[in-house]
Amino acid sequence: KSGLIKNAEMCREILEKAFESSFVACEIHGAAFLGSSCLRAFRLGDANGTAVDSHNVSPTITKCWKVCSRIVNLLGKGLMHADEVIGNACAQGLVISFSYDGHDAPILNPFLYEGFALALNELNSALKKFNSIDHADPTRASTLIRAAGVLLAASTSGAGSRSNTEDVSVDLGPARLQCTEALFSILGGAAYRKDEELSLAVGEALAAYADAFGNAKWSNESEIWPDDYDEVFAFDLPPHQHVLYTLFQREVTHTNPLKRNASAAVLLALVAHASRQANLGRMDRAMVKQVSKNINLFQNSFIKLLSDPKSKQLSRESCCRGLAACRGLAHTLGDDGGI
């Protein structure tokens, strides 16, 4: 671990220079990738080795976690950098840092809460900026959307925690909810108008968020949903219900035809993800169960969007593929009688 500390500390020092008046872009670019790789190696290597109580952790491990947390914070700050190369490198660095190989996201270490929450806040601001009329940029939005999906999935275990940094209190839970809202705002937004395929990226990010913990037990699950969209109710739901409730009760029925068009690709990404998991024998995952339970809502939404006179090609194609995925999922689960 001493080698990781040395490399991570070097990368942290270089990343700090990205916000000075003069910097070397190639150095920042390299530090973002090397630093994120060090963070990932340490995070996964020490996934079960650090106690929640910081008093039981050795000074060396504590120092490494603090350096990693600072790297996460700096990568988040770099998302809105004026230099596009640096901004994209920071987004990709966050993806590397919090990617994982298993089916469920590893538990987020408490030492990372503060840096993670700050990075999420920066990510929310970056998503809004590059989806605004004045700064719409589909390329940067695409990398940010992918990073959002990975960060939302990785932070699920710390959703209810709070971190304090000087005079500002940063809540991980609200930052996650703001991030999901920023993703939904991409649908039909200025960046989407330049590249409609961003809706597919949003769908994949929301699928990762909804399926981060497949077999977790949620205390705030609700079997009965209000007929009209209620933001307070939506924010209190677990991820797999939060995504579906918002889509069905707000996005699919939106008065903006661009929103409705974009929601078709998101619905396709969700049902395709659930179908893939079911085909691999993972029918007991919460997200798969929730999608299968609402399979008729998916089907009816696809048919409604397909018949919409303002539907565009990507939306129509998503609906057709989505209906096929619904049929495949129902057949895999042995409940295709009503499809």
CSV table of C-alpha atoms in Angstrom, one decimal:
chain,number,residue,atom,x,y,z
A,1,LYS,CA,0.0,0.0,0.0
A,2,SER,CA,3.0,2.3,0.5
A,3,GLY,CA,3.5,2.3,-3.3
A,4,LEU,CA,-0.2,3.3,-3.8
A,5,ILE,CA,0.1,6.2,-1.4
A,6,LYS,CA,3.2,7.5,-3.1
A,7,ASN,CA,1.6,7.4,-6.6
A,8,ALA,CA,-1.7,8.7,-5.4
A,9,GLU,CA,-0.1,11.6,-3.6
A,10,MET,CA,1.9,12.5,-6.7
A,11,CYS,CA,-1.3,12.4,-8.8
A,12,ARG,CA,-3.1,14.6,-6.2
A,13,GLU,CA,-0.4,17.2,-6.4
A,14,ILE,CA,-0.6,17.3,-10.2
A,15,LEU,CA,-4.4,17.5,-10.2
A,16,GLU,CA,-4.3,20.5,-7.9
A,17,LYS,CA,-2.4,22.4,-10.6
A,18,ALA,CA,-5.4,22.0,-13.0
A,19,PHE,CA,-7.1,25.0,-11.4
A,20,GLU,CA,-4.1,27.3,-11.5
A,21,SER,CA,-3.6,29.9,-14.2
A,22,SER,CA,-1.0,27.8,-16.0
A,23,PHE,CA,-1.0,24.0,-16.3
A,24,VAL,CA,0.2,21.2,-18.6
A,25,ALA,CA,-2.8,19.4,-20.0
A,26,CYS,CA,-1.0,16.1,-20.7
A,27,GLU,CA,0.2,16.0,-17.0
A,28,ILE,CA,-3.3,16.5,-15.7
A,29,HIS,CA,-4.7,14.0,-18.2
A,30,GLY,CA,-2.2,11.3,-17.0
A,31,ALA,CA,-2.7,12.1,-13.3
A,32,ALA,CA,-6.5,11.7,-13.7
A,33,PHE,CA,-6.1,8.2,-15.1
A,34,LEU,CA,-3.2,7.0,-12.9
A,35,GLY,CA,-4.8,8.5,-9.8
A,36,SER,CA,-8.2,6.9,-10.5
A,37,SER,CA,-6.5,3.5,-11.1
A,38,CYS,CA,-4.7,3.8,-7.7
A,39,LEU,CA,-8.0,4.7,-6.1
A,40,ARG,CA,-9.8,1.7,-7.6
A,41,ALA,CA,-7.0,-0.7,-6.7
A,42,PHE,CA,-7.0,0.4,-3.1
A,43,ARG,CA,-10.8,0.6,-2.8
A,44,LEU,CA,-11.4,-2.9,-4.1
A,45,GLY,CA,-8.3,-4.3,-2.4
A,46,ASP,CA,-9.4,-3.0,1.0
A,47,ALA,CA,-13.2,-3.4,0.4
A,48,ASN,CA,-13.6,-5.4,3.6
A,49,GLY,CA,-10.5,-4.5,5.5
A,50,THR,CA,-11.3,-1.0,6.9
A,51,ALA,CA,-13.5,-0.7,9.9
A,52,VAL,CA,-16.2,1.9,10.1
A,53,ASP,CA,-14.7,3.2,13.3
A,54,SER,CA,-11.7,5.2,12.2
A,55,HIS,CA,-10.0,4.6,15.6
A,56,ASN,CA,-9.4,1.0,14.6
A,57,VAL,CA,-7.6,1.9,11.3
A,58,SER,CA,-3.9,2.3,11.1
A,59,PRO,CA,-2.5,5.8,10.3
A,60,THR,CA,-1.1,4.5,7.0
A,61,ILE,CA,-4.5,3.3,5.8
A,62,THR,CA,-6.1,6.4,7.0
A,63,LYS,CA,-3.7,8.6,5.1
A,64,CYS,CA,-4.3,6.6,1.9
A,65,TRP,CA,-8.0,7.0,2.2
A,66,LYS,CA,-7.7,10.7,2.8
A,67,VAL,CA,-5.6,11.1,-0.3
A,68,CYS,CA,-8.1,9.0,-2.3
A,69,SER,CA,-11.0,11.2,-1.0
A,70,ARG,CA,-9.1,14.3,-2.2
A,71,ILE,CA,-8.5,12.8,-5.6
A,72,VAL,CA,-12.3,12.1,-5.9
A,73,ASN,CA,-13.0,15.7,-5.0
A,74,LEU,CA,-10.4,17.0,-7.5
A,75,LEU,CA,-11.8,14.8,-10.3
A,76,GLY,CA,-15.3,16.2,-9.5
A,77,LYS,CA,-14.0,19.8,-9.7
A,78,GLY,CA,-12.4,19.1,-13.0
A,79,LEU,CA,-15.7,18.1,-14.7
A,80,MET,CA,-16.5,21.7,-15.7
A,81,HIS,CA,-12.9,22.6,-16.6
A,82,ALA,CA,-12.7,24.9,-19.6
A,83,ASP,CA,-10.3,22.5,-21.3
A,84,GLU,CA,-12.5,19.7,-22.8
A,85,VAL,CA,-9.7,17.1,-22.7
A,86,ILE,CA,-9.3,17.6,-19.0
A,87,GLY,CA,-13.0,17.6,-18.3
A,88,ASN,CA,-13.5,14.3,-20.2
A,89,ALA,CA,-10.4,12.8,-18.5
A,90,CYS,CA,-11.8,13.7,-15.0
A,91,ALA,CA,-15.2,12.1,-16.0
A,92,GLN,CA,-13.5,9.0,-17.2
A,93,GLY,CA,-11.3,9.0,-14.1
A,94,LEU,CA,-14.4,8.8,-11.9
A,95,VAL,CA,-15.7,5.9,-13.9
A,96,ILE,CA,-12.5,4.0,-13.4
A,97,SER,CA,-12.3,4.9,-9.7
A,98,PHE,CA,-15.8,3.5,-8.9
A,99,SER,CA,-16.2,0.7,-11.4
A,100,TYR,CA,-16.5,-2.8,-10.1
A,101,ASP,CA,-16.5,-6.4,-11.5
A,102,GLY,CA,-19.3,-8.0,-9.5
A,103,HIS,CA,-23.1,-7.9,-9.8
A,104,ASP,CA,-23.5,-5.6,-6.7
A,105,ALA,CA,-21.6,-2.4,-6.0
A,106,PRO,CA,-19.0,-2.7,-3.1
A,107,ILE,CA,-19.8,-0.9,0.1
A,108,LEU,CA,-18.6,2.7,-0.1
A,109,ASN,CA,-15.9,3.3,2.5
A,110,PRO,CA,-16.9,6.1,5.0
A,111,PHE,CA,-13.5,7.8,4.4
A,112,LEU,CA,-14.7,8.6,0.9
A,113,TYR,CA,-18.1,10.1,1.8
A,114,GLU,CA,-16.9,13.7,1.9
A,115,GLY,CA,-15.0,13.7,-1.3
A,116,PHE,CA,-17.7,11.6,-3.0
A,117,ALA,CA,-20.5,14.0,-2.0
A,118,LEU,CA,-18.5,17.0,-3.2
A,119,ALA,CA,-17.8,15.2,-6.5
A,120,LEU,CA,-21.5,14.5,-6.9
A,121,ASN,CA,-22.4,18.1,-6.4
A,122,GLU,CA,-19.9,19.1,-9.1
A,123,LEU,CA,-21.3,16.4,-11.4
A,124,ASN,CA,-24.8,17.8,-10.9
A,125,SER,CA,-23.7,21.3,-11.9
A,126,ALA,CA,-21.7,19.9,-14.9
A,127,LEU,CA,-24.8,18.0,-16.2
A,128,LYS,CA,-26.9,21.1,-16.0
A,129,LYS,CA,-24.3,23.3,-17.6
A,130,PHE,CA,-23.7,21.1,-20.6
A,131,ASN,CA,-27.4,20.5,-21.1
A,132,SER,CA,-28.2,24.2,-21.1
A,133,ILE,CA,-29.0,26.2,-24.2
A,134,ASP,CA,-25.8,28.3,-24.0
A,135,HIS,CA,-23.4,25.4,-23.4
A,136,ALA,CA,-25.1,22.4,-24.8
A,137,ASP,CA,-22.4,19.8,-25.6
A,138,PRO,CA,-23.5,16.2,-26.4
A,139,THR,CA,-19.9,14.8,-26.2
A,140,ARG,CA,-19.2,16.1,-22.7
A,141,ALA,CA,-22.8,15.3,-21.6
A,142,SER,CA,-22.3,11.7,-22.7
A,143,THR,CA,-19.2,11.2,-20.6
A,144,LEU,CA,-20.9,12.9,-17.6
A,145,ILE,CA,-23.9,10.7,-18.0
A,146,ARG,CA,-21.8,7.5,-17.9
A,147,ALA,CA,-20.0,8.9,-14.8
A,148,ALA,CA,-23.3,9.6,-13.1
A,149,GLY,CA,-24.5,6.1,-13.6
A,150,VAL,CA,-21.3,4.6,-12.0
A,151,LEU,CA,-21.3,7.1,-9.1
A,152,LEU,CA,-25.0,6.6,-8.3
A,153,ALA,CA,-24.5,2.8,-8.2
A,154,ALA,CA,-21.3,3.0,-6.2
A,155,SER,CA,-22.8,5.4,-3.5
A,156,THR,CA,-26.0,3.4,-2.8
A,157,SER,CA,-24.7,2.0,0.5
A,158,GLY,CA,-23.9,5.6,1.8
A,159,ALA,CA,-27.2,7.2,0.7
A,160,GLY,CA,-28.2,8.2,4.2
A,161,SER,CA,-24.9,9.5,5.4
A,162,ARG,CA,-23.7,13.1,6.1
A,163,SER,CA,-20.3,14.6,5.8
A,164,ASN,CA,-19.2,18.0,7.0
A,165,THR,CA,-16.5,20.1,5.3
A,166,GLU,CA,-15.6,23.3,7.1
A,167,ASP,CA,-18.8,25.5,7.0
A,168,VAL,CA,-20.7,23.4,4.5
A,169,SER,CA,-22.7,20.3,5.3
A,170,VAL,CA,-22.8,17.9,2.4
A,171,ASP,CA,-25.4,15.2,2.3
A,172,LEU,CA,-24.7,12.2,0.1
A,173,GLY,CA,-28.4,11.2,-0.1
A,174,PRO,CA,-29.8,14.5,-1.5
A,175,ALA,CA,-26.8,14.8,-3.8
A,176,ARG,CA,-27.7,11.4,-5.3
A,177,LEU,CA,-31.3,12.5,-5.8
A,178,GLN,CA,-30.2,15.7,-7.5
A,179,CYS,CA,-28.0,13.7,-9.8
A,180,THR,CA,-30.9,11.5,-10.8
A,181,GLU,CA,-33.0,14.6,-11.5
A,182,ALA,CA,-30.1,16.0,-13.6
A,183,LEU,CA,-30.1,12.8,-15.6
A,184,PHE,CA,-33.9,13.0,-16.2
A,185,SER,CA,-33.4,16.7,-17.2
A,186,ILE,CA,-31.2,15.5,-20.1
A,187,LEU,CA,-34.3,14.0,-21.7
A,188,GLY,CA,-35.7,16.5,-24.1
A,189,GLY,CA,-33.0,19.1,-23.1
A,190,ALA,CA,-30.7,21.2,-25.3
A,191,ALA,CA,-28.0,18.5,-25.5
A,192,TYR,CA,-30.6,15.8,-26.4
A,193,ARG,CA,-31.8,18.0,-29.3
A,194,LYS,CA,-28.3,17.8,-30.8
A,195,ASP,CA,-27.9,14.1,-30.2
A,196,GLU,CA,-31.0,12.0,-29.5
A,197,GLU,CA,-28.9,8.9,-28.6
A,198,LEU,CA,-28.1,10.5,-25.2
A,199,SER,CA,-31.4,9.1,-24.1
A,200,LEU,CA,-30.0,5.6,-24.4
A,201,ALA,CA,-27.0,6.6,-22.2
A,202,VAL,CA,-29.4,8.1,-19.6
A,203,GLY,CA,-31.3,4.8,-19.6
A,204,GLU,CA,-28.2,2.8,-19.0
A,205,ALA,CA,-27.1,5.1,-16.2
A,206,LEU,CA,-30.5,4.8,-14.5
A,207,ALA,CA,-30.4,1.1,-14.9
A,208,ALA,CA,-27.1,0.9,-13.1
A,209,TYR,CA,-28.5,3.1,-10.4
A,210,ALA,CA,-31.6,1.0,-10.0
A,211,ASP,CA,-29.7,-2.4,-9.9
A,212,ALA,CA,-26.7,-1.5,-7.8
A,213,PHE,CA,-27.8,-3.8,-4.9
A,214,GLY,CA,-29.8,-6.7,-6.3
A,215,ASN,CA,-30.9,-8.5,-3.1
A,216,ALA,CA,-30.9,-5.6,-0.6
A,217,LYS,CA,-33.9,-5.2,1.8
A,218,TRP,CA,-35.4,-1.7,1.6
A,219,SER,CA,-37.4,-0.3,4.5
A,220,ASN,CA,-39.1,2.4,2.3
A,221,GLU,CA,-40.5,0.2,-0.5
A,222,SER,CA,-44.1,1.0,-1.4
A,223,GLU,CA,-46.5,-1.3,-3.2
A,224,ILE,CA,-49.1,1.5,-3.9
A,225,TRP,CA,-48.1,4.5,-6.0
A,226,PRO,CA,-50.1,7.8,-6.1
A,227,ASP,CA,-51.9,8.4,-9.4
A,228,ASP,CA,-50.2,11.8,-9.8
A,229,TYR,CA,-46.5,12.4,-9.6
A,230,ASP,CA,-45.3,13.3,-6.1
A,231,GLU,CA,-41.7,14.4,-5.8
A,232,VAL,CA,-41.5,13.9,-2.0
A,233,PHE,CA,-42.9,10.3,-2.4
A,234,ALA,CA,-40.5,9.6,-5.3
A,235,PHE,CA,-37.4,10.7,-3.4
A,236,ASP,CA,-38.3,8.4,-0.5
A,237,LEU,CA,-38.5,5.3,-2.7
A,238,PRO,CA,-35.6,2.9,-3.2
A,239,PRO,CA,-33.7,3.3,-6.5
A,240,HIS,CA,-35.5,0.6,-8.5
A,241,GLN,CA,-38.9,2.0,-7.6
A,242,HIS,CA,-37.8,5.7,-7.8
A,243,VAL,CA,-36.7,5.3,-11.4
A,244,LEU,CA,-39.8,3.5,-12.6
A,245,TYR,CA,-42.2,5.7,-10.7
A,246,THR,CA,-40.7,8.9,-12.1
A,247,LEU,CA,-40.7,7.5,-15.6
A,248,PHE,CA,-44.3,6.3,-15.6
A,249,GLN,CA,-45.9,9.1,-13.6
A,250,ARG,CA,-43.9,12.0,-15.1
A,251,GLU,CA,-41.7,11.4,-18.1
A,252,VAL,CA,-44.0,9.2,-20.3
A,253,THR,CA,-47.0,11.5,-19.8
A,254,HIS,CA,-45.1,14.8,-20.1
A,255,THR,CA,-46.7,17.5,-22.2
A,256,ASN,CA,-43.3,18.1,-24.0
A,257,PRO,CA,-43.2,15.7,-27.0
A,258,LEU,CA,-39.3,15.7,-26.8
A,259,LYS,CA,-39.6,14.3,-23.3
A,260,ARG,CA,-42.0,11.6,-24.4
A,261,ASN,CA,-39.8,10.7,-27.3
A,262,ALA,CA,-36.7,10.4,-25.1
A,263,SER,CA,-38.4,8.3,-22.4
A,264,ALA,CA,-38.9,5.4,-24.9
A,265,ALA,CA,-35.1,4.8,-25.1
A,266,VAL,CA,-34.9,4.9,-21.3
A,267,LEU,CA,-37.7,2.4,-20.9
A,268,LEU,CA,-36.0,0.1,-23.4
A,269,ALA,CA,-32.7,0.3,-21.5
A,270,LEU,CA,-34.4,-0.7,-18.3
A,271,VAL,CA,-36.4,-3.6,-19.6
A,272,ALA,CA,-33.4,-4.8,-21.6
A,273,HIS,CA,-31.2,-4.7,-18.5
A,274,ALA,CA,-33.8,-6.6,-16.5
A,275,SER,CA,-34.2,-9.2,-19.3
A,276,ARG,CA,-30.5,-9.7,-19.5
A,277,GLN,CA,-30.3,-10.3,-15.8
A,278,ALA,CA,-33.2,-12.7,-15.9
A,279,ASN,CA,-31.6,-14.7,-18.8
A,280,LEU,CA,-28.5,-15.1,-16.6
A,281,GLY,CA,-30.6,-16.6,-13.9
A,282,ARG,CA,-30.7,-13.5,-11.6
A,283,MET,CA,-34.5,-13.3,-11.3
A,284,ASP,CA,-34.3,-12.6,-7.5
A,285,ARG,CA,-32.8,-9.1,-8.0
A,286,ALA,CA,-35.1,-6.3,-6.8
A,287,MET,CA,-34.9,-4.4,-10.1
A,288,VAL,CA,-35.8,-7.5,-12.1
A,289,LYS,CA,-38.8,-8.2,-9.8
A,290,GLN,CA,-39.9,-4.6,-10.1
A,291,VAL,CA,-39.8,-4.5,-13.9
A,292,SER,CA,-41.5,-7.8,-14.2
A,293,LYS,CA,-44.2,-6.7,-11.7
A,294,ASN,CA,-44.9,-3.6,-13.9
A,295,ILE,CA,-44.4,-5.4,-17.3
A,296,ASN,CA,-47.9,-4.3,-18.4
A,297,LEU,CA,-47.0,-0.7,-17.7
A,298,PHE,CA,-43.9,-1.0,-19.9
A,299,GLN,CA,-46.0,-2.6,-22.6
A,300,ASN,CA,-48.7,0.0,-22.5
A,301,SER,CA,-46.2,2.8,-22.4
A,302,PHE,CA,-44.4,1.4,-25.5
A,303,ILE,CA,-47.7,1.1,-27.4
A,304,LYS,CA,-48.8,4.6,-26.4
A,305,LEU,CA,-45.4,6.1,-27.4
A,306,LEU,CA,-45.4,4.1,-30.7
A,307,SER,CA,-48.8,5.6,-31.6
A,308,ASP,CA,-47.9,9.1,-30.7
A,309,PRO,CA,-48.1,11.3,-33.9
A,310,LYS,CA,-45.0,13.2,-32.8
A,311,SER,CA,-42.9,10.1,-32.3
A,312,LYS,CA,-39.6,10.0,-34.1
A,313,GLN,CA,-37.5,7.2,-35.5
A,314,LEU,CA,-35.4,6.4,-32.4
A,315,SER,CA,-38.5,6.5,-30.2
A,316,ARG,CA,-40.4,4.1,-32.5
A,317,GLU,CA,-37.5,1.8,-32.9
A,318,SER,CA,-37.0,1.8,-29.1
A,319,CYS,CA,-40.7,1.0,-28.6
A,320,CYS,CA,-40.5,-2.0,-31.0
A,321,ARG,CA,-37.4,-3.4,-29.4
A,322,GLY,CA,-38.9,-2.7,-26.0
A,323,LEU,CA,-42.0,-4.7,-26.7
A,324,ALA,CA,-39.8,-7.6,-27.9
A,325,ALA,CA,-37.8,-7.4,-24.7
A,326,CYS,CA,-41.0,-7.4,-22.6
A,327,ARG,CA,-42.1,-10.6,-24.4
A,328,GLY,CA,-38.7,-12.1,-23.8
A,329,LEU,CA,-38.6,-11.2,-20.1
A,330,ALA,CA,-42.1,-12.5,-19.5
A,331,HIS,CA,-41.2,-15.8,-21.3
A,332,THR,CA,-38.0,-16.2,-19.2
A,333,LEU,CA,-40.0,-15.7,-16.0
A,334,GLY,CA,-42.7,-18.1,-17.2
A,335,ASP,CA,-45.5,-15.5,-17.1
A,336,ASP,CA,-46.2,-14.6,-20.7
A,337,GLY,CA,-49.8,-15.4,-20.8
A,338,GLY,CA,-50.9,-11.8,-20.7
A,339,ILE,CA,-48.2,-10.3,-22.9
